[in-house]
Structures are given as structure tokens and as C-alpha cells.
Amino acid sequence: MMVFILVMSLHGLQSMITELLPEFSVGGLGVSIGPFWFVAMSVVLLFRSFWACLAIPVGGIVFGEILIGDFSALGAVEGLVVITTSWFFAMSLVTDPSDVKQIAAVGFLAKAMEETAAWFIDVGKFYVGVEELEAISWLPETVWATEGMGALIQIVVAGIVFGAVPTLFLYPRLRGKIEPLLGMRSAGGRDGPMFTRSSLKRLVAWVGLLPVAFAVETLSETSGGLITFTPEFVETYGQTFLFVPIAAAALIAFGLVAYRQRKVEGGV
């Protein structure tokens, strides 16, 4: 539970901070600078648990949707499924947690899997007619290229520039320092190949759950979000309202660490 709350709040914090940053254009495609994925890569791969993986999309939902007043229950399912399963598979490949290059590569793979899955889902929504995507009218197959280019740019920007590369520097500085604050030991390595039977099961789960994520996302586009919360605080109060979820996430993250540190130092 401590790990879940920490990852959720840290990811929510950096996601909201990057929301304040402007987008830029690459070849006519809008690209957001964030999230700064090296935060999730470094912290999640310290603990390597299912709950740490689940905390990434939950952090985005709580701080990036609910607290800013733009939440759709069905619309949140895609992220929950795709992000969680992508990270859960990728972390199974770690054999040597002290090998920073392996950690960075695994984090990049998780982000690449996430963007690839989102690419397929977005194209699928075009083919079933629930969303209009950019494509040449007489050649709808170009949607694969336009959406694929957007996914590729995000993989490079979020997966490498703001993901794997900073992780090379941040992860070794956190390992062995964050875990004791939560009263935990550093996750150990294992012998054998990176890809194991457990990895195969997780990869099969990733593939098998993609149609589920697609079906629910399509349903959300056609029949609403089932449960929605849309007071749209940012539209009402402006960008300064983003400091509310930023403050909430920071308070939870640093408050949790301070609380656990006192417990550990007190021998509890």
C-alpha cells in the first residue's frame, strides 16, 4: 500500500507539473513535453510489483482527471489496462537491478508498448466509425501512418528523451535510499534469461487485454462514460487551478515519506 500511494502521488505530481508546460509541433504533429516518464521508470522499477504498475495510471486518473473535474469511468479503463500490463510485463525482464542500462531499457520498452497499444486502439476506433482521425479521404489506410508517426514521436520524446536517458542518472541515486524510508529492502535480481515463462504469461495477458481496452474505449465514445465527473475546474478557474492537484500530490508523496521515515527511525 505504501508503494502504491508513493508511485501514484509522484506520477500524479510530475504529470500535473508538465501540464503547465506548452506543447510543441514536430512535422505538424503536436507533441507534449511530459509526462517526465523517468520518475515512473525509476520509482516503479525500484519496487517491481503489480501495485506499483497499477499506481501509474491511477495517479493520472486521480490527479489528472478527478481533481481537475474531467473524469469518465469508461474512458479511464484504457489507461488502466494498457499502462499496467505494459509495465507489468516489462519489469519481469529485469535480472540485474544494479545494471542501470538494463533498467533504462526496460523502462523504455514499457513506454513503447504503451504507445503501440494506444496506436492500435486509436486506429481501431477509426475503422469502427466512432472517431474521425486524420487521413487522406480516398486512402483511409493512411491513418496507420499518421497515428503511427504520432506514437513514434511520443516513444522517442517520452520514452527516450524524458524517460530512459534521465533514468540512467536518477535510478542509481534512488536505489537503496527510497526503499529503507518505506521500511523495505531493495528488490533483488535473479539468475537466468531475461525472458521467462512468467514473462510470456504477462505478454499474453497484454495482448489478450488489448481487445478489452479497445471495446471499453469504443463504448465510452458511443455511450458516455458510465460514471462521469465533469465540473471542468480548469475551464472555470483557469490554468492556476492545476496547482491544486500539484499541491495535493506533493503533500501525499512527501508526507508519506516523512511519516514512514519517522516510523522506521522509531523502530516501528
PDB file of C-alpha atoms in Angstrom:
ATOM      1  CA  MET A   1       0.000   0.000   0.000  1.00  0.00           C
ATOM      2  CA  MET A   2       2.874   2.389   0.813  1.00  0.00           C
ATOM      3  CA  VAL A   3       4.445   1.754  -2.584  1.00  0.00           C
ATOM      4  CA  PHE A   4       1.106   2.202  -4.355  1.00  0.00           C
ATOM      5  CA  ILE A   5       0.457   5.564  -2.698  1.00  0.00           C
ATOM      6  CA  LEU A   6       4.010   6.798  -3.300  1.00  0.00           C
ATOM      7  CA  VAL A   7       4.066   5.903  -7.002  1.00  0.00           C
ATOM      8  CA  MET A   8       0.526   7.212  -7.519  1.00  0.00           C
ATOM      9  CA  SER A   9       1.277  10.588  -5.938  1.00  0.00           C
ATOM     10  CA  LEU A  10       4.705  11.033  -7.556  1.00  0.00           C
ATOM     11  CA  HIS A  11       3.363  10.220 -11.007  1.00  0.00           C
ATOM     12  CA  GLY A  12       0.387  12.494 -10.459  1.00  0.00           C
ATOM     13  CA  LEU A  13       2.716  15.275  -9.288  1.00  0.00           C
ATOM     14  CA  GLN A  14       5.017  15.204 -12.306  1.00  0.00           C
ATOM     15  CA  SER A  15       2.066  14.762 -14.697  1.00  0.00           C
ATOM     16  CA  MET A  16       0.399  17.904 -13.395  1.00  0.00           C
ATOM     17  CA  ILE A  17       3.637  19.886 -13.469  1.00  0.00           C
ATOM     18  CA  THR A  18       4.130  19.003 -17.131  1.00  0.00           C
ATOM     19  CA  GLU A  19       0.544  20.042 -17.856  1.00  0.00           C
ATOM     20  CA  LEU A  20       1.721  23.596 -17.228  1.00  0.00           C
ATOM     21  CA  LEU A  21       4.332  23.286 -19.973  1.00  0.00           C
ATOM     22  CA  PRO A  22       3.456  24.160 -23.594  1.00  0.00           C
ATOM     23  CA  GLU A  23       3.208  21.673 -26.451  1.00  0.00           C
ATOM     24  CA  PHE A  24       5.462  21.864 -29.471  1.00  0.00           C
ATOM     25  CA  SER A  25       4.999  20.690 -33.046  1.00  0.00           C
ATOM     26  CA  VAL A  26       7.064  18.125 -34.965  1.00  0.00           C
ATOM     27  CA  GLY A  27       6.124  17.846 -38.618  1.00  0.00           C
ATOM     28  CA  GLY A  28       2.704  19.312 -37.916  1.00  0.00           C
ATOM     29  CA  LEU A  29       2.029  16.845 -35.093  1.00  0.00           C
ATOM     30  CA  GLY A  30       1.514  18.244 -31.612  1.00  0.00           C
ATOM     31  CA  VAL A  31       3.804  16.707 -29.009  1.00  0.00           C
ATOM     32  CA  SER A  32       3.576  17.292 -25.275  1.00  0.00           C
ATOM     33  CA  ILE A  33       6.793  17.577 -23.308  1.00  0.00           C
ATOM     34  CA  GLY A  34       5.599  15.382 -20.491  1.00  0.00           C
ATOM     35  CA  PRO A  35       4.928  13.426 -18.553  1.00  0.00           C
ATOM     36  CA  PHE A  36       8.501  13.104 -17.314  1.00  0.00           C
ATOM     37  CA  TRP A  37       8.468   9.326 -17.510  1.00  0.00           C
ATOM     38  CA  PHE A  38      11.831   8.909 -15.814  1.00  0.00           C
ATOM     39  CA  VAL A  39      10.051   9.472 -12.488  1.00  0.00           C
ATOM     40  CA  ALA A  40       7.769   6.475 -13.041  1.00  0.00           C
ATOM     41  CA  MET A  41      10.564   4.420 -14.608  1.00  0.00           C
ATOM     42  CA  SER A  42      12.923   4.984 -11.700  1.00  0.00           C
ATOM     43  CA  VAL A  43      10.468   4.539  -8.829  1.00  0.00           C
ATOM     44  CA  VAL A  44       8.392   1.679 -10.253  1.00  0.00           C
ATOM     45  CA  LEU A  45      11.477  -0.329 -11.194  1.00  0.00           C
ATOM     46  CA  LEU A  46      12.807   0.083  -7.660  1.00  0.00           C
ATOM     47  CA  PHE A  47       9.933  -1.994  -6.305  1.00  0.00           C
ATOM     48  CA  ARG A  48       8.792  -4.038  -9.336  1.00  0.00           C
ATOM     49  CA  SER A  49       5.342  -5.040  -8.100  1.00  0.00           C
ATOM     50  CA  PHE A  50       1.934  -5.193  -9.742  1.00  0.00           C
ATOM     51  CA  TRP A  51       0.651  -2.483  -7.398  1.00  0.00           C
ATOM     52  CA  ALA A  52       3.450  -0.136  -8.421  1.00  0.00           C
ATOM     53  CA  CYS A  53       2.420  -0.649 -12.069  1.00  0.00           C
ATOM     54  CA  LEU A  54      -1.249  -0.033 -11.298  1.00  0.00           C
ATOM     55  CA  ALA A  55      -0.364   3.127  -9.384  1.00  0.00           C
ATOM     56  CA  ILE A  56       0.887   4.841 -12.560  1.00  0.00           C
ATOM     57  CA  PRO A  57      -2.490   5.103 -14.352  1.00  0.00           C
ATOM     58  CA  VAL A  58      -4.341   5.578 -11.066  1.00  0.00           C
ATOM     59  CA  GLY A  59      -2.138   8.594 -10.328  1.00  0.00           C
ATOM     60  CA  GLY A  60      -3.056  10.051 -13.700  1.00  0.00           C
ATOM     61  CA  ILE A  61      -6.750   9.426 -13.070  1.00  0.00           C
ATOM     62  CA  VAL A  62      -6.868  10.821  -9.531  1.00  0.00           C
ATOM     63  CA  PHE A  63      -4.721  13.919 -10.025  1.00  0.00           C
ATOM     64  CA  GLY A  64      -5.056  14.457 -13.776  1.00  0.00           C
ATOM     65  CA  GLU A  65      -8.766  13.794 -14.181  1.00  0.00           C
ATOM     66  CA  ILE A  66     -10.805  13.685 -10.974  1.00  0.00           C
ATOM     67  CA  LEU A  67      -9.158  16.619  -9.209  1.00  0.00           C
ATOM     68  CA  ILE A  68      -9.386  18.844 -12.284  1.00  0.00           C
ATOM     69  CA  GLY A  69     -13.002  17.831 -12.918  1.00  0.00           C
ATOM     70  CA  ASP A  70     -12.767  15.819 -16.119  1.00  0.00           C
ATOM     71  CA  PHE A  71     -13.335  12.153 -15.302  1.00  0.00           C
ATOM     72  CA  SER A  72     -15.033   9.365 -17.258  1.00  0.00           C
ATOM     73  CA  ALA A  73     -15.058   5.869 -15.762  1.00  0.00           C
ATOM     74  CA  LEU A  74     -15.120   4.031 -19.101  1.00  0.00           C
ATOM     75  CA  GLY A  75     -12.605   6.419 -20.595  1.00  0.00           C
ATOM     76  CA  ALA A  76     -10.156   5.611 -17.797  1.00  0.00           C
ATOM     77  CA  VAL A  77     -10.177   1.873 -18.478  1.00  0.00           C
ATOM     78  CA  GLU A  78      -7.839   2.036 -21.495  1.00  0.00           C
ATOM     79  CA  GLY A  79      -5.058   3.622 -19.460  1.00  0.00           C
ATOM     80  CA  LEU A  80      -5.584   1.271 -16.535  1.00  0.00           C
ATOM     81  CA  VAL A  81      -5.290  -1.780 -18.756  1.00  0.00           C
ATOM     82  CA  VAL A  82      -2.617  -0.671 -21.226  1.00  0.00           C
ATOM     83  CA  ILE A  83      -0.235   1.083 -18.845  1.00  0.00           C
ATOM     84  CA  THR A  84      -0.490  -1.514 -16.072  1.00  0.00           C
ATOM     85  CA  THR A  85       0.019  -4.534 -18.320  1.00  0.00           C
ATOM     86  CA  SER A  86       2.841  -2.862 -20.277  1.00  0.00           C
ATOM     87  CA  TRP A  87       4.808  -2.130 -17.124  1.00  0.00           C
ATOM     88  CA  PHE A  88       3.947  -5.471 -15.510  1.00  0.00           C
ATOM     89  CA  PHE A  89       5.426  -7.303 -18.489  1.00  0.00           C
ATOM     90  CA  ALA A  90       8.485  -5.085 -18.862  1.00  0.00           C
ATOM     91  CA  MET A  91       9.541  -5.339 -15.242  1.00  0.00           C
ATOM     92  CA  SER A  92       9.567  -9.143 -15.476  1.00  0.00           C
ATOM     93  CA  LEU A  93      12.593  -8.822 -17.764  1.00  0.00           C
ATOM     94  CA  VAL A  94      14.818  -7.310 -15.074  1.00  0.00           C
ATOM     95  CA  THR A  95      17.526  -9.725 -13.966  1.00  0.00           C
ATOM     96  CA  ASP A  96      20.106  -7.329 -12.504  1.00  0.00           C
ATOM     97  CA  PRO A  97      18.604  -4.292 -10.736  1.00  0.00           C
ATOM     98  CA  SER A  98      22.067  -2.800 -10.329  1.00  0.00           C
ATOM     99  CA  ASP A  99      22.506  -2.654 -14.121  1.00  0.00           C
ATOM    100  CA  VAL A 100      21.288   0.853 -14.898  1.00  0.00           C
ATOM    101  CA  LYS A 101      21.361   0.302 -18.654  1.00  0.00           C
ATOM    102  CA  GLN A 102      19.052  -2.700 -18.306  1.00  0.00           C
ATOM    103  CA  ILE A 103      16.691  -0.708 -16.099  1.00  0.00           C
ATOM    104  CA  ALA A 104      16.558   2.167 -18.594  1.00  0.00           C
ATOM    105  CA  ALA A 105      15.970  -0.226 -21.498  1.00  0.00           C
ATOM    106  CA  VAL A 106      13.137  -1.973 -19.656  1.00  0.00           C
ATOM    107  CA  GLY A 107      11.516   1.371 -18.813  1.00  0.00           C
ATOM    108  CA  PHE A 108      11.755   2.435 -22.443  1.00  0.00           C
ATOM    109  CA  LEU A 109      10.181  -0.862 -23.547  1.00  0.00           C
ATOM    110  CA  ALA A 110       7.225  -0.309 -21.214  1.00  0.00           C
ATOM    111  CA  LYS A 111       6.590   3.140 -22.667  1.00  0.00           C
ATOM    112  CA  ALA A 112       6.978   1.840 -26.235  1.00  0.00           C
ATOM    113  CA  MET A 113       4.456  -0.932 -25.551  1.00  0.00           C
ATOM    114  CA  GLU A 114       2.018   1.571 -24.104  1.00  0.00           C
ATOM    115  CA  GLU A 115       2.225   3.886 -27.128  1.00  0.00           C
ATOM    116  CA  THR A 116       1.998   0.970 -29.560  1.00  0.00           C
ATOM    117  CA  ALA A 117      -1.153  -0.303 -27.863  1.00  0.00           C
ATOM    118  CA  ALA A 118      -2.671   3.197 -27.932  1.00  0.00           C
ATOM    119  CA  TRP A 119      -1.809   3.405 -31.653  1.00  0.00           C
ATOM    120  CA  PHE A 120      -3.741   0.207 -32.427  1.00  0.00           C
ATOM    121  CA  ILE A 121      -6.696   1.299 -30.309  1.00  0.00           C
ATOM    122  CA  ASP A 122      -6.914   4.744 -31.939  1.00  0.00           C
ATOM    123  CA  VAL A 123      -6.755   3.253 -35.440  1.00  0.00           C
ATOM    124  CA  GLY A 124      -9.359   0.674 -34.468  1.00  0.00           C
ATOM    125  CA  LYS A 125     -11.749   3.414 -33.359  1.00  0.00           C
ATOM    126  CA  PHE A 126     -11.412   4.955 -36.812  1.00  0.00           C
ATOM    127  CA  TYR A 127     -12.316   1.701 -38.541  1.00  0.00           C
ATOM    128  CA  VAL A 128     -15.411   1.106 -36.411  1.00  0.00           C
ATOM    129  CA  GLY A 129     -16.513   4.684 -37.046  1.00  0.00           C
ATOM    130  CA  VAL A 130     -16.522   6.118 -33.524  1.00  0.00           C
ATOM    131  CA  GLU A 131     -13.782   8.664 -34.131  1.00  0.00           C
ATOM    132  CA  GLU A 132     -12.575  10.737 -37.049  1.00  0.00           C
ATOM    133  CA  LEU A 133      -8.831  10.647 -37.500  1.00  0.00           C
ATOM    134  CA  GLU A 134      -6.545  12.480 -39.872  1.00  0.00           C
ATOM    135  CA  ALA A 135      -6.311  10.519 -43.110  1.00  0.00           C
ATOM    136  CA  ILE A 136      -6.473  11.080 -46.853  1.00  0.00           C
ATOM    137  CA  SER A 137     -10.154  10.760 -47.763  1.00  0.00           C
ATOM    138  CA  TRP A 138      -9.569   8.377 -50.667  1.00  0.00           C
ATOM    139  CA  LEU A 139      -6.944   6.351 -48.812  1.00  0.00           C
ATOM    140  CA  PRO A 140      -8.091   5.675 -45.247  1.00  0.00           C
ATOM    141  CA  GLU A 141      -5.118   3.354 -44.705  1.00  0.00           C
ATOM    142  CA  THR A 142      -3.000   6.479 -44.227  1.00  0.00           C
ATOM    143  CA  VAL A 143      -4.429   6.649 -40.728  1.00  0.00           C
ATOM    144  CA  TRP A 144      -1.887   3.964 -39.823  1.00  0.00           C
ATOM    145  CA  ALA A 145       0.921   6.287 -40.873  1.00  0.00           C
ATOM    146  CA  THR A 146      -0.436   9.460 -39.268  1.00  0.00           C
ATOM    147  CA  GLU A 147      -1.257   7.821 -35.962  1.00  0.00           C
ATOM    148  CA  GLY A 148       1.895   5.720 -36.103  1.00  0.00           C
ATOM    149  CA  MET A 149       4.042   8.806 -36.566  1.00  0.00           C
ATOM    150  CA  GLY A 150       2.436  10.391 -33.517  1.00  0.00           C
ATOM    151  CA  ALA A 151       3.101   7.245 -31.480  1.00  0.00           C
ATOM    152  CA  LEU A 152       6.717   7.102 -32.690  1.00  0.00           C
ATOM    153  CA  ILE A 153       7.342  10.711 -31.706  1.00  0.00           C
ATOM    154  CA  GLN A 154       5.912  10.074 -28.250  1.00  0.00           C
ATOM    155  CA  ILE A 155       8.072   6.962 -27.896  1.00  0.00           C
ATOM    156  CA  VAL A 156      11.182   8.994 -28.715  1.00  0.00           C
ATOM    157  CA  VAL A 157      10.259  12.058 -26.639  1.00  0.00           C
ATOM    158  CA  ALA A 158       8.650  10.415 -23.610  1.00  0.00           C
ATOM    159  CA  GLY A 159      10.412   7.057 -23.818  1.00  0.00           C
ATOM    160  CA  ILE A 160      13.966   8.206 -24.521  1.00  0.00           C
ATOM    161  CA  VAL A 161      14.465  11.956 -24.049  1.00  0.00           C
ATOM    162  CA  PHE A 162      12.299  12.270 -20.913  1.00  0.00           C
ATOM    163  CA  GLY A 163      12.420   8.598 -19.978  1.00  0.00           C
ATOM    164  CA  ALA A 164      15.352   6.241 -20.414  1.00  0.00           C
ATOM    165  CA  VAL A 165      18.116   8.855 -20.565  1.00  0.00           C
ATOM    166  CA  PRO A 166      17.264  10.667 -17.284  1.00  0.00           C
ATOM    167  CA  THR A 167      16.618   7.270 -15.670  1.00  0.00           C
ATOM    168  CA  LEU A 168      20.286   6.412 -16.213  1.00  0.00           C
ATOM    169  CA  PHE A 169      21.140   9.193 -13.759  1.00  0.00           C
ATOM    170  CA  LEU A 170      18.169   9.155 -11.355  1.00  0.00           C
ATOM    171  CA  TYR A 171      17.678   5.429 -10.716  1.00  0.00           C
ATOM    172  CA  PRO A 172      21.107   4.672  -9.200  1.00  0.00           C
ATOM    173  CA  ARG A 173      20.742   7.704  -6.916  1.00  0.00           C
ATOM    174  CA  LEU A 174      17.398   6.454  -5.593  1.00  0.00           C
ATOM    175  CA  ARG A 175      18.190   2.744  -5.282  1.00  0.00           C
ATOM    176  CA  GLY A 176      18.949   1.768  -1.730  1.00  0.00           C
ATOM    177  CA  LYS A 177      17.750   5.128  -0.384  1.00  0.00           C
ATOM    178  CA  ILE A 178      13.988   5.201  -1.044  1.00  0.00           C
ATOM    179  CA  GLU A 179      13.242   1.611  -0.005  1.00  0.00           C
ATOM    180  CA  PRO A 180      14.549   1.946   3.580  1.00  0.00           C
ATOM    181  CA  LEU A 181      12.379   5.026   4.061  1.00  0.00           C
ATOM    182  CA  LEU A 182       9.365   2.773   3.474  1.00  0.00           C
ATOM    183  CA  GLY A 183      10.776   0.044   5.690  1.00  0.00           C
ATOM    184  CA  MET A 184      11.618  -2.187   2.727  1.00  0.00           C
ATOM    185  CA  ARG A 185      14.689  -3.840   1.263  1.00  0.00           C
ATOM    186  CA  SER A 186      15.877  -3.217  -2.264  1.00  0.00           C
ATOM    187  CA  ALA A 187      14.440  -5.639  -4.817  1.00  0.00           C
ATOM    188  CA  GLY A 188      16.961  -8.321  -5.711  1.00  0.00           C
ATOM    189  CA  GLY A 189      17.989  -9.792  -9.039  1.00  0.00           C
ATOM    190  CA  ARG A 190      17.699 -13.299 -10.392  1.00  0.00           C
ATOM    191  CA  ASP A 191      19.669 -15.762 -12.446  1.00  0.00           C
ATOM    192  CA  GLY A 192      18.674 -16.993 -15.877  1.00  0.00           C
ATOM    193  CA  PRO A 193      17.455 -15.342 -19.079  1.00  0.00           C
ATOM    194  CA  MET A 194      15.522 -12.093 -19.138  1.00  0.00           C
ATOM    195  CA  PHE A 195      12.517 -13.643 -20.896  1.00  0.00           C
ATOM    196  CA  THR A 196      10.975 -16.394 -18.775  1.00  0.00           C
ATOM    197  CA  ARG A 197       7.727 -18.337 -18.607  1.00  0.00           C
ATOM    198  CA  SER A 198       6.366 -15.653 -16.299  1.00  0.00           C
ATOM    199  CA  SER A 199       7.278 -13.019 -18.900  1.00  0.00           C
ATOM    200  CA  LEU A 200       5.441 -14.996 -21.562  1.00  0.00           C
ATOM    201  CA  LYS A 201       2.287 -15.169 -19.429  1.00  0.00           C
ATOM    202  CA  ARG A 202       2.407 -11.425 -18.869  1.00  0.00           C
ATOM    203  CA  LEU A 203       2.944 -10.749 -22.563  1.00  0.00           C
ATOM    204  CA  VAL A 204      -0.021 -12.969 -23.425  1.00  0.00           C
ATOM    205  CA  ALA A 205      -2.098 -11.041 -20.877  1.00  0.00           C
ATOM    206  CA  TRP A 206      -1.024  -7.754 -22.523  1.00  0.00           C
ATOM    207  CA  VAL A 207      -2.083  -8.993 -25.958  1.00  0.00           C
ATOM    208  CA  GLY A 208      -5.286 -10.570 -24.678  1.00  0.00           C
ATOM    209  CA  LEU A 209      -6.442  -7.488 -22.778  1.00  0.00           C
ATOM    210  CA  LEU A 210      -5.915  -5.059 -25.678  1.00  0.00           C
ATOM    211  CA  PRO A 211      -9.264  -6.017 -27.290  1.00  0.00           C
ATOM    212  CA  VAL A 212     -10.926  -5.447 -23.917  1.00  0.00           C
ATOM    213  CA  ALA A 213      -9.375  -1.982 -23.647  1.00  0.00           C
ATOM    214  CA  PHE A 214     -10.436  -1.240 -27.219  1.00  0.00           C
ATOM    215  CA  ALA A 215     -14.023  -2.419 -26.625  1.00  0.00           C
ATOM    216  CA  VAL A 216     -14.433  -0.348 -23.471  1.00  0.00           C
ATOM    217  CA  GLU A 217     -12.850   2.728 -25.072  1.00  0.00           C
ATOM    218  CA  THR A 218     -15.177   2.377 -28.052  1.00  0.00           C
ATOM    219  CA  LEU A 219     -18.135   2.049 -25.703  1.00  0.00           C
ATOM    220  CA  SER A 220     -17.077   5.204 -23.875  1.00  0.00           C
ATOM    221  CA  GLU A 221     -17.054   7.097 -27.187  1.00  0.00           C
ATOM    222  CA  THR A 222     -20.555   5.951 -28.121  1.00  0.00           C
ATOM    223  CA  SER A 223     -22.485   5.711 -24.862  1.00  0.00           C
ATOM    224  CA  GLY A 224     -20.771   8.070 -22.450  1.00  0.00           C
ATOM    225  CA  GLY A 225     -18.523   7.353 -19.527  1.00  0.00           C
ATOM    226  CA  LEU A 226     -20.990   5.356 -17.369  1.00  0.00           C
ATOM    227  CA  ILE A 227     -19.817   7.320 -14.319  1.00  0.00           C
ATOM    228  CA  THR A 228     -18.674  10.861 -15.050  1.00  0.00           C
ATOM    229  CA  PHE A 229     -17.433  13.814 -13.028  1.00  0.00           C
ATOM    230  CA  THR A 230     -17.080  16.859 -15.243  1.00  0.00           C
ATOM    231  CA  PRO A 231     -17.307  20.187 -13.402  1.00  0.00           C
ATOM    232  CA  GLU A 232     -14.272  21.239 -15.515  1.00  0.00           C
ATOM    233  CA  PHE A 233     -12.468  23.219 -12.844  1.00  0.00           C
ATOM    234  CA  VAL A 234      -9.626  24.279 -15.158  1.00  0.00           C
ATOM    235  CA  GLU A 235     -12.038  25.717 -17.727  1.00  0.00           C
ATOM    236  CA  THR A 236     -13.826  27.583 -14.940  1.00  0.00           C
ATOM    237  CA  TYR A 237     -10.900  28.844 -12.876  1.00  0.00           C
ATOM    238  CA  GLY A 238      -8.080  28.792 -15.405  1.00  0.00           C
ATOM    239  CA  GLN A 239      -4.677  27.089 -15.507  1.00  0.00           C
ATOM    240  CA  THR A 240      -3.874  28.213 -11.975  1.00  0.00           C
ATOM    241  CA  PHE A 241      -6.277  25.532 -10.725  1.00  0.00           C
ATOM    242  CA  LEU A 242      -3.658  22.949 -11.746  1.00  0.00           C
ATOM    243  CA  PHE A 243      -1.746  23.933  -8.628  1.00  0.00           C
ATOM    244  CA  VAL A 244      -4.479  22.239  -6.558  1.00  0.00           C
ATOM    245  CA  PRO A 245      -3.682  18.680  -7.715  1.00  0.00           C
ATOM    246  CA  ILE A 246       0.046  19.560  -7.704  1.00  0.00           C
ATOM    247  CA  ALA A 247      -0.169  20.605  -4.049  1.00  0.00           C
ATOM    248  CA  ALA A 248      -2.286  17.560  -3.159  1.00  0.00           C
ATOM    249  CA  ALA A 249       0.116  15.119  -4.839  1.00  0.00           C
ATOM    250  CA  ALA A 250       3.177  16.745  -3.267  1.00  0.00           C
ATOM    251  CA  LEU A 251       1.584  16.698   0.176  1.00  0.00           C
ATOM    252  CA  ILE A 252       0.717  12.999  -0.096  1.00  0.00           C
ATOM    253  CA  ALA A 253       4.096  11.930  -1.526  1.00  0.00           C
ATOM    254  CA  PHE A 254       6.368  13.831   0.836  1.00  0.00           C
ATOM    255  CA  GLY A 255       4.035  13.362   3.777  1.00  0.00           C
ATOM    256  CA  LEU A 256       4.112   9.599   3.261  1.00  0.00           C
ATOM    257  CA  VAL A 257       7.910   9.511   3.093  1.00  0.00           C
ATOM    258  CA  ALA A 258       8.238  11.666   6.208  1.00  0.00           C
ATOM    259  CA  TYR A 259       5.696   9.525   8.080  1.00  0.00           C
ATOM    260  CA  ARG A 260       7.400   6.252   7.159  1.00  0.00           C
ATOM    261  CA  GLN A 261      10.827   7.658   7.984  1.00  0.00           C
ATOM    262  CA  ARG A 262       9.685   8.504  11.490  1.00  0.00           C
ATOM    263  CA  LYS A 263       8.204   5.030  11.865  1.00  0.00           C
ATOM    264  CA  VAL A 264      11.399   3.357  10.689  1.00  0.00           C
ATOM    265  CA  GLU A 265      13.619   5.511  12.909  1.00  0.00           C
ATOM    266  CA  GLY A 266      11.306   4.763  15.816  1.00  0.00           C
ATOM    267  CA  GLY A 267      11.668   1.042  15.205  1.00  0.00           C
ATOM    268  CA  VAL A 268       8.020   0.504  14.217  1.00  0.00           C
TER     269      VAL A 268
END
